[in-house]
Coordinates of N, CA, C and O in Angstrom, one line a residue:
M21 N 7.3 1.2 -7.7 CA 6.3 0.7 -8.0 C 5.3 2.0 -8.6 O 5.4 2.9 -7.7
N22 N 4.6 2.1 -9.5 CA 4.3 3.0 -9.8 C 2.7 3.2 -9.0 O 2.2 2.1 -8.5
Y23 N 2.2 4.4 -8.8 CA 1.0 4.5 -8.0 C -0.4 3.8 -8.4 O -0.9 3.2 -7.6
S24 N -0.4 3.5 -9.8 CA -1.7 2.6 -10.4 C -1.3 1.1 -9.9 O -2.4 0.5 -9.6
T25 N 0.0 0.7 -9.9 CA -0.1 -0.5 -9.6 C 0.0 -1.0 -8.0 O -0.6 -1.8 -7.6
H26 N 0.5 0.2 -7.0 CA 0.2 -0.1 -5.9 C -1.3 0.1 -5.8 O -1.5 -0.8 -4.6
V27 N -2.0 0.9 -6.1 CA -3.6 0.8 -5.8 C -4.1 -0.7 -6.4 O -5.0 -1.2 -5.6
A28 N -3.8 -1.0 -7.7 CA -4.5 -2.1 -8.0 C -4.1 -3.4 -7.2 O -4.9 -4.4 -6.9
T29 N -2.7 -3.5 -6.8 CA -2.3 -4.7 -6.2 C -3.1 -4.5 -4.8 O -3.2 -5.9 -4.2
S30 N -3.1 -3.6 -4.0 CA -3.7 -3.4 -2.8 C -5.1 -3.7 -2.7 O -6.0 -4.2 -2.0
L31 N -5.8 -3.3 -4.0 CA -7.2 -3.4 -3.9 C -7.4 -5.2 -4.0 O -8.3 -5.7 -3.5
A32 N -6.7 -5.8 -4.9 CA -6.6 -7.1 -5.2 C -6.6 -8.0 -3.7 O -7.3 -8.6 -3.3
A33 N -5.3 -7.5 -3.1 CA -5.1 -8.0 -1.8 C -6.1 -7.8 -0.7 O -6.7 -9.0 0.0
G34 N -6.8 -6.6 -0.6 CA -7.8 -6.2 0.4 C -8.9 -7.1 -0.1 O -9.5 -7.5 1.0
T35 N -9.5 -7.0 -1.1 CA -10.7 -7.7 -1.7 C -10.4 -9.3 -1.4 O -11.4 -10.0 -0.8
Y36 N -9.4 -9.8 -1.5 CA -9.1 -11.2 -1.2 C -9.1 -11.3 0.2 O -9.8 -12.4 0.6
L37 N -8.6 -10.4 1.1 CA -8.7 -10.6 2.7 C -10.4 -10.6 3.1 O -10.5 -11.1 4.0
T38 N -10.9 -10.1 2.2 CA -12.4 -9.8 2.7 C -13.0 -11.2 2.7 O -14.2 -11.8 3.1
T39 N -12.3 -12.2 1.7 CA -13.1 -13.4 1.5 C -12.7 -14.5 2.6 O -13.3 -15.6 2.6
V40 N -11.5 -14.1 3.2 CA -11.1 -15.1 4.2 C -10.9 -14.8 5.9 O -10.4 -15.4 6.6
T41 N -11.3 -13.4 5.9 CA -11.4 -12.8 7.0 C -12.7 -12.3 7.5 O -13.4 -11.8 6.8
N42 N -12.5 -11.2 8.5 CA -13.9 -10.7 8.8 C -13.6 -9.2 8.3 O -14.3 -8.3 8.7
V43 N -12.5 -8.9 7.5 CA -12.5 -7.4 7.1 C -13.7 -7.4 5.9 O -13.7 -8.2 5.3
P44 N -14.4 -6.1 6.2 CA -15.6 -6.0 5.5 C -15.2 -5.6 4.2 O -14.2 -4.6 4.0
F45 N -16.0 -5.8 3.0 CA -15.8 -5.4 1.8 C -16.9 -4.2 1.7 O -18.3 -4.4 1.4
S46 N -16.3 -2.9 1.9 CA -17.3 -1.9 1.9 C -16.6 -0.6 1.1 O -15.2 -0.8 1.0
V47 N -17.4 0.4 0.8 CA -16.9 1.7 0.1 C -15.7 2.1 1.0 O -14.6 2.7 0.4
A48 N -16.1 2.2 2.4 CA -15.1 2.8 3.1 C -13.6 2.4 3.4 O -12.7 2.9 3.3
C49 N -13.6 0.9 3.5 CA -12.7 0.2 3.6 C -11.8 -0.1 2.5 O -10.7 0.4 2.3
L50 N -12.8 0.1 1.1 CA -12.0 0.0 -0.3 C -11.1 1.4 -0.4 O -10.3 1.6 -0.8
G51 N -11.8 2.5 0.1 CA -11.4 3.9 0.1 C -10.2 4.0 0.8 O -9.0 4.5 0.3
G52 N -10.1 3.6 1.9 CA -8.9 3.4 2.8 C -8.0 2.9 2.2 O -6.8 3.1 2.5
I53 N -8.2 1.7 1.7 CA -7.2 0.8 0.9 C -6.3 1.6 -0.1 O -5.2 1.7 -0.3
V54 N -7.2 2.3 -0.8 CA -6.9 3.1 -2.2 C -5.6 4.2 -1.4 O -4.6 4.3 -1.9
I55 N -6.2 5.0 -0.6 CA -5.6 6.2 0.1 C -4.2 5.6 0.7 O -3.4 5.9 0.7
G56 N -4.6 4.4 1.5 CA -3.6 3.9 2.6 C -2.4 3.4 1.3 O -1.0 3.5 1.7
S57 N -2.7 2.9 0.2 CA -1.6 2.2 -0.7 C -0.8 3.5 -1.1 O 0.0 3.2 -1.9
L58 N -1.2 4.7 -1.0 CA -0.3 5.9 -1.7 C 0.3 6.4 -1.0 O 1.5 7.1 -0.9
L59 N -0.1 6.5 0.6 CA 0.6 7.4 1.5 C 2.2 7.1 1.7 O 2.8 8.3 2.1
P60 N 2.4 5.9 1.7 CA 3.8 5.6 1.9 C 5.3 6.6 1.2 O 6.0 7.1 1.4
D61 N 4.4 7.0 0.0 CA 5.4 7.4 -0.9 C 5.2 9.1 -0.8 O 5.4 9.9 -1.7
I62 N 4.4 9.4 0.4 CA 4.6 10.8 0.6 C 6.1 11.2 0.8 O 6.2 12.8 0.7
D63 N 7.1 10.3 0.9 CA 8.5 10.9 1.1 C 8.9 11.0 -0.3 O 10.6 11.3 -0.4
E64 N 8.3 11.1 -1.4 CA 8.8 11.4 -2.8 C 8.1 12.5 -3.5 O 6.7 12.3 -3.6
P65 N 8.6 13.6 -3.6 CA 7.7 14.9 -4.1 C 7.3 14.5 -5.4 O 6.5 15.2 -5.8
N66 N 7.8 13.7 -6.2 CA 7.2 13.5 -7.6 C 6.3 12.4 -7.4 O 6.0 12.1 -8.7
S67 N 5.7 11.7 -6.7 CA 4.9 10.9 -6.5 C 3.7 11.1 -6.7 O 3.3 12.5 -6.7
F68 N 2.7 10.4 -6.7 CA 1.3 10.9 -7.0 C 0.9 11.7 -5.8 O 0.4 12.9 -5.8
V69 N 1.0 11.1 -4.5 CA 0.7 11.8 -3.4 C 1.7 13.3 -3.2 O 1.3 14.2 -2.3
G70 N 2.8 12.9 -3.3 CA 3.8 14.0 -3.0 C 3.5 15.2 -3.8 O 3.8 16.3 -3.2
R71 N 2.9 15.1 -4.7 CA 2.9 16.2 -5.4 C 1.7 17.1 -5.1 O 1.1 18.2 -5.5
R72 N 1.0 16.4 -4.3 CA -0.4 17.2 -3.6 C -0.4 17.5 -2.1 O -1.2 17.6 -1.2
T73 N 1.2 17.5 -1.7 CA 1.3 17.9 -0.2 C 1.9 19.3 0.3 O 2.2 19.7 1.3
F74 N 1.7 20.1 -0.8 CA 1.9 21.5 -0.5 C 3.5 21.7 0.2 O 3.4 22.4 1.0
G75 N 4.3 20.8 -0.4 CA 5.9 21.0 0.2 C 6.1 20.1 1.2 O 7.3 20.0 1.8
L76 N 5.2 19.3 2.1 CA 5.7 18.7 3.1 C 6.4 17.4 2.3 O 7.1 17.0 3.2
S77 N 6.2 16.9 1.5 CA 6.8 15.9 0.8 C 8.4 15.9 0.8 O 9.1 15.3 1.1
K78 N 8.5 17.1 0.6 CA 10.1 17.6 0.0 C 10.7 17.6 1.4 O 12.1 17.1 1.6
L79 N 9.9 18.1 2.3 CA 10.6 18.1 4.2 C 10.9 16.6 4.3 O 11.9 16.3 4.9
I80 N 9.8 15.8 4.1 CA 9.9 14.5 4.5 C 11.1 13.4 3.9 O 11.9 13.1 4.6
K81 N 11.3 14.0 2.4 CA 12.4 13.3 1.7 C 13.7 14.0 2.5 O 14.7 13.0 2.5
K82 N 13.8 15.1 2.6 CA 15.0 15.7 3.1 C 15.5 15.1 4.4 O 16.5 14.7 4.6
T83 N 14.6 15.0 5.2 CA 14.7 14.7 6.6 C 15.1 13.0 6.6 O 16.2 12.2 7.2
F84 N 14.4 12.0 5.9 CA 14.3 10.8 6.0 C 15.0 10.0 4.6 O 15.3 9.0 4.8
G85 N 14.7 10.6 3.4 CA 15.1 10.0 2.3 C 13.7 9.3 1.7 O 12.6 9.1 2.5
H86 N 13.7 8.7 0.4 CA 12.9 8.2 0.0 C 13.0 6.6 0.3 O 14.3 6.3 0.3
R87 N 12.0 6.2 0.6 CA 11.9 4.7 1.1 C 12.8 4.4 2.2 O 13.6 3.9 2.6
G88 N 12.4 5.6 3.3 CA 12.8 5.6 4.3 C 12.0 5.2 5.5 O 11.3 4.3 5.8
L89 N 11.9 6.1 6.5 CA 11.0 6.1 7.6 C 9.4 5.8 7.1 O 8.9 4.8 7.8
T90 N 8.8 6.2 6.3 CA 7.5 5.8 5.7 C 7.3 4.5 5.1 O 6.2 4.1 5.0
H91 N 8.5 3.8 5.0 CA 8.4 2.6 4.3 C 8.8 1.7 5.4 O 9.2 0.3 5.1
S92 N 8.9 1.8 6.7 CA 9.2 0.8 7.7 C 8.0 0.3 8.2 O 6.9 0.9 8.5
L93 N 8.3 -0.7 8.9 CA 7.2 -1.4 9.7 C 6.8 -0.8 11.3 O 5.7 -0.4 11.3
L94 N 8.2 0.0 11.3 CA 7.6 0.6 12.8 C 6.5 2.0 12.5 O 5.8 2.1 13.1
F95 N 6.9 2.7 11.3 CA 5.8 3.5 11.2 C 4.7 3.2 10.7 O 3.6 4.1 11.0
W96 N 4.5 2.2 10.0 CA 3.1 1.2 9.7 C 2.6 1.1 11.0 O 1.2 1.5 11.3
L97 N 3.2 0.5 12.2 CA 2.5 0.3 13.3 C 2.0 1.6 14.2 O 1.0 1.5 14.4
L98 N 2.7 2.7 13.8 CA 2.5 3.8 14.6 C 1.2 4.2 13.7 O 0.4 4.9 14.4
F99 N 1.3 4.6 12.3 CA 0.3 4.9 11.7 C -1.1 4.0 11.8 O -2.2 4.8 12.0
S100 N -1.0 2.6 12.2 CA -2.2 2.0 12.5 C -3.0 2.1 13.8 O -3.8 1.7 14.0
L101 N -2.2 2.8 14.5 CA -2.8 3.4 15.7 C -4.1 4.2 15.4 O -4.8 4.4 16.4
L102 N -4.1 4.9 14.5 CA -5.5 5.5 13.9 C -6.5 4.2 13.9 O -7.7 4.8 14.3
Y103 N -6.2 3.3 13.5 CA -7.5 2.1 13.5 C -7.4 2.1 15.2 O -8.9 1.9 15.4
Y104 N -6.9 2.0 15.9 CA -6.6 1.7 17.4 C -7.6 2.5 17.9 O -8.8 2.4 18.9
K105 N -7.5 4.0 17.4 CA -8.4 5.0 18.1 C -9.5 5.3 17.4 O -10.6 5.5 18.1
F106 N -9.8 5.1 15.9 CA -10.9 5.1 15.5 C -11.2 4.1 14.8 O -10.8 3.9 13.5
Q107 N -11.7 2.9 15.5 CA -12.2 1.6 15.0 C -13.6 1.8 14.0 O -14.3 1.7 14.2
N108 N -13.0 1.8 12.7 CA -13.8 2.0 11.7 C -13.3 1.2 10.1 O -12.2 1.1 10.1
D109 N -14.4 1.0 9.4 CA -14.0 0.3 8.1 C -12.8 1.1 7.2 O -11.8 0.7 6.8
F110 N -12.9 2.4 7.4 CA -11.9 3.5 6.6 C -10.4 3.4 7.0 O -9.6 3.1 6.7
T111 N -10.5 3.5 8.6 CA -9.2 3.4 9.0 C -8.6 2.1 9.0 O -7.3 2.1 8.9
L112 N -9.5 0.9 9.1 CA -8.7 -0.2 8.9 C -8.4 -0.6 7.4 O -7.3 -0.9 7.3
G113 N -9.0 0.2 6.4 CA -8.3 0.2 5.1 C -7.2 1.1 4.9 O -6.5 0.5 4.4
L114 N -7.2 2.2 5.7 CA -6.0 2.9 5.4 C -4.6 2.1 5.8 O -3.6 2.2 5.3
S115 N -4.8 1.2 7.1 CA -3.9 0.5 7.7 C -3.5 -0.8 6.2 O -2.4 -1.0 6.4
L116 N -4.3 -1.5 6.3 CA -4.1 -2.2 5.2 C -3.5 -1.7 4.0 O -2.7 -2.6 3.4
G117 N -4.0 -0.9 3.4 CA -3.4 0.0 2.2 C -2.0 0.1 2.3 O -1.2 -0.2 1.5
Y118 N -1.7 0.9 3.6 CA -0.4 1.1 3.8 C 0.6 0.1 3.6 O 1.8 -0.1 3.4
V119 N 0.2 -1.1 4.4 CA 1.1 -2.4 4.5 C 1.2 -3.0 3.3 O 2.3 -3.5 2.9
F120 N 0.3 -3.0 2.4 CA 0.1 -3.7 1.2 C 1.3 -2.7 0.2 O 2.1 -3.3 -0.6
H121 N 1.3 -1.7 0.6 CA 2.4 -0.7 -0.3 C 3.7 -1.2 0.1 O 4.5 -1.3 -1.0
I122 N 4.0 -1.5 1.6 CA 5.4 -1.8 1.7 C 5.8 -3.3 1.4 O 6.6 -3.3 0.7
I123 N 4.7 -3.9 1.5 CA 4.6 -5.3 0.8 C 5.1 -5.2 -0.8 O 6.0 -5.9 -1.4
G124 N 4.3 -4.5 -1.4 CA 4.8 -4.3 -2.9 C 6.1 -3.6 -3.1 O 6.9 -4.4 -4.2
D125 N 6.5 -2.8 -2.5 CA 8.0 -2.3 -2.6 C 9.0 -3.4 -2.3 O 10.2 -3.4 -2.8
F126 N 8.7 -4.1 -1.3 CA 9.5 -5.2 -0.8 C 9.8 -6.4 -2.0 O 11.0 -6.6 -2.1
F127 N 9.0 -6.1 -3.0 CA 9.3 -7.3 -4.0 C 10.0 -6.4 -5.3 O 10.1 -6.9 -6.3
S128 N 10.0 -5.1 -5.2 CA 10.9 -4.4 -6.1 C 12.3 -4.6 -5.8 O 12.9 -4.9 -5.0
R129 N 13.0 -4.1 -7.0 CA 14.6 -4.3 -6.6 C 15.5 -3.5 -5.8 O 16.1 -3.9 -5.1
Q130 N 14.7 -2.3 -5.6 CA 15.0 -1.6 -4.5 C 15.2 -2.0 -3.2 O 15.6 -1.5 -2.2
G131 N 13.9 -2.7 -2.9 CA 13.7 -3.1 -1.5 C 13.1 -2.2 -0.6 O 12.9 -0.9 -0.9
V132 N 13.0 -2.3 0.6 CA 12.5 -1.3 1.7 C 13.1 -1.6 3.0 O 13.6 -2.6 3.1
P133 N 13.3 -0.6 3.6 CA 14.0 -0.5 5.3 C 13.0 -0.9 6.1 O 12.4 -0.1 6.9
L134 N 12.7 -2.2 6.2 CA 11.3 -2.8 7.0 C 11.9 -2.2 8.5 O 11.1 -2.3 9.3
F135 N 13.1 -2.2 8.9 CA 13.4 -1.9 10.4 C 14.0 -0.6 10.6 O 14.6 -0.4 11.8
F136 N 14.0 0.4 9.6 CA 14.1 1.9 10.0 C 13.5 2.3 11.2 O 12.1 2.1 11.2
P137 N 13.9 2.9 12.0 CA 15.3 3.7 12.0 C 16.6 2.9 12.8 O 17.6 3.5 13.0
F138 N 16.1 1.5 13.2 CA 17.1 0.8 13.7 C 18.2 0.4 12.8 O 19.2 0.4 13.1
T139 N 17.8 0.0 11.5 CA 18.8 0.1 10.7 C 18.3 0.6 9.2 O 17.0 0.6 8.9
K140 N 19.2 1.0 8.7 CA 19.0 1.5 7.0 C 18.9 0.3 6.2 O 18.5 0.8 4.8
K141 N 19.4 -0.6 6.3 CA 19.4 -2.0 5.3 C 17.8 -2.0 4.7 O 16.9 -2.0 5.4
K142 N 18.1 -2.1 3.4 CA 16.8 -2.6 2.4 C 16.6 -3.9 2.4 O 17.8 -4.5 2.0
F143 N 15.5 -4.2 2.7 CA 15.2 -5.9 2.5 C 14.4 -6.2 1.1 O 13.6 -5.2 0.8
R144 N 14.6 -7.0 0.5 CA 13.8 -7.3 -0.6 C 13.5 -8.7 -0.9 O 14.3 -9.7 -0.2
A145 N 12.6 -8.8 -1.5 CA 12.1 -10.5 -1.8 C 13.1 -11.1 -2.8 O 13.8 -10.3 -3.5
P146 N 13.1 -12.4 -2.7 CA 14.2 -13.1 -3.6 C 13.7 -13.1 -5.2 O 14.4 -12.6 -6.3
L147 N 12.5 -12.8 -5.4 CA 11.9 -12.7 -6.6 C 11.4 -11.2 -6.8 O 10.4 -10.6 -6.0
T148 N 12.0 -10.4 -7.6 CA 11.6 -8.9 -7.5 C 11.4 -8.6 -9.1 O 11.7 -9.2 -10.2
Y149 N 10.7 -7.2 -9.5 CA 10.7 -6.6 -10.4 C 11.3 -5.1 -10.5 O 11.7 -4.7 -9.4
K150 N 11.4 -4.4 -11.5 CA 12.0 -3.2 -11.7 C 10.7 -2.2 -11.9 O 9.7 -2.6 -13.0
T151 N 10.6 -1.2 -11.4 CA 9.7 -0.1 -11.5 C 9.7 0.4 -12.8 O 10.7 0.6 -13.2
G152 N 8.6 0.5 -13.3 CA 8.3 1.2 -14.6 C 8.6 0.1 -15.9 O 8.8 0.8 -17.0
T153 N 8.6 -1.0 -15.6 CA 9.1 -1.9 -16.7 C 7.7 -2.7 -17.2 O 6.8 -2.8 -16.6
V154 N 7.8 -3.7 -18.1 CA 6.9 -4.6 -18.6 C 6.5 -5.4 -17.3 O 5.3 -5.7 -17.4
Q155 N 7.2 -6.0 -16.6 CA 7.1 -6.6 -15.6 C 6.2 -6.0 -14.6 O 5.2 -6.6 -14.2
E156 N 6.4 -4.8 -14.3 CA 5.2 -3.8 -13.4 C 4.0 -4.0 -14.0 O 3.1 -4.0 -13.5
R157 N 3.9 -3.7 -15.4 CA 2.8 -3.2 -16.2 C 1.9 -4.7 -16.1 O 0.6 -4.8 -16.0
A158 N 2.5 -5.8 -16.3 CA 2.1 -7.1 -16.2 C 1.4 -7.5 -14.8 O 0.4 -8.1 -14.7
L159 N 2.3 -7.0 -13.6 CA 1.7 -7.4 -12.3 C 0.2 -6.2 -12.3 O -0.5 -6.7 -11.6
L160 N 0.4 -5.1 -12.7 CA -0.7 -4.0 -12.8 C -1.9 -5.1 -13.3 O -3.2 -5.0 -12.8
V161 N -1.8 -5.6 -14.6 CA -3.2 -6.4 -15.2 C -3.3 -7.5 -14.6 O -4.7 -7.6 -14.5
V162 N -2.4 -8.4 -13.8 CA -2.9 -9.2 -13.1 C -3.6 -8.9 -11.8 O -4.7 -9.7 -11.4
A163 N -3.2 -7.9 -11.2 CA -3.9 -7.4 -10.1 C -5.3 -6.9 -10.4 O -6.3 -7.3 -9.7
L164 N -5.6 -6.0 -11.4 CA -6.8 -5.8 -11.9 C -7.6 -6.9 -12.4 O -8.9 -7.1 -11.9
V165 N -7.2 -7.9 -13.1 CA -7.8 -9.1 -13.2 C -8.3 -9.9 -11.8 O -9.4 -10.4 -11.6
A166 N -7.4 -10.2 -11.2 CA -7.7 -10.8 -10.0 C -8.8 -9.9 -8.9 O -9.5 -10.8 -8.3
F167 N -8.7 -8.7 -8.9 CA -9.7 -7.9 -8.4 C -11.2 -7.9 -8.7 O -11.9 -8.5 -8.0
V168 N -11.4 -8.1 -10.2 CA -12.7 -8.2 -10.9 C -13.0 -9.7 -10.6 O -14.1 -9.9 -10.4
Y169 N -11.9 -10.6 -10.5 CA -12.6 -12.0 -10.5 C -12.9 -12.1 -9.2 O -13.9 -13.0 -9.0
I170 N -12.2 -12.0 -8.0 CA -12.5 -12.0 -6.7 C -13.7 -11.3 -6.5 O -15.2 -12.1 -6.1
V171 N -14.4 -10.1 -6.8 CA -15.4 -9.6 -6.9 C -16.6 -10.3 -7.4 O -17.5 -10.5 -7.0
Y172 N -16.2 -10.9 -8.6 CA -17.4 -11.5 -9.3 C -17.5 -12.8 -8.8 O -18.6 -13.2 -8.4
R173 N -16.5 -13.5 -8.6 CA -16.7 -15.1 -8.0 C -17.1 -15.1 -6.5 O -18.0 -15.8 -6.3
Y174 N -17.0 -14.3 -5.6 CA -17.8 -14.0 -4.4 C -18.9 -13.2 -4.3 O -19.5 -13.0 -3.2
K175 N -19.4 -12.3 -5.6 CA -20.3 -11.6 -5.5 C -20.3 -10.7 -4.5 O -21.3 -10.2 -3.8
L176 N -19.2 -9.8 -4.4 CA -19.0 -8.9 -3.5 C -19.7 -7.7 -4.0 O -19.9 -7.0 -3.0
F177 N -19.9 -7.4 -5.1 CA -20.6 -6.2 -5.5 C -21.9 -6.0 -5.0 O -22.5 -4.9 -4.6
V178 N -22.7 -7.2 -4.6 CA -24.0 -7.1 -4.0 C -23.6 -6.5 -2.5 O -24.8 -5.8 -2.0
T179 N -22.5 -6.8 -1.9 CA -22.6 -6.1 -0.4 C -22.4 -4.7 -0.4 O -22.7 -4.0 0.5
V180 N -21.9 -4.1 -1.5 CA -21.5 -2.9 -1.6 C -22.8 -1.8 -2.0 O -22.9 -0.7 -1.3
F181 N -23.7 -2.7 -2.9 CA -24.6 -1.5 -3.4 C -26.1 -2.0 -2.5 O -26.4 -3.1 -2.2

């Protein structure tokens, strides 16, 4: 999934979550979701976040491969300890964005190694898309429309400003 689709789908999912749970619709939480939705791809030097890591991305990819450790549920749980240690809207958003990224890649044809390092087997949903195709662009548009609809429908913009 391209970075823009990760951001859009994560924002749509996170915004919906604010309407059915106690997750706050705040600039800090939304900012965390955006950043968190990009972080798992730190294992790909050519990714949006990978190009900004000053070589760290190359080291991670060499050690764990793309869609290895950083796309596992174990790493997400360890990463989410940030929220346990620093309970605020931003770290909550980071954790949510991170898991939304993994879920998004779960629906890709490549799948994700959910239980890495215990197994390198990649899991994927029965219904998948191929990265960079019309299917993914359609998903991007649907996510953006859903985000705007949810914000408008629940008048969430009032809570931010």
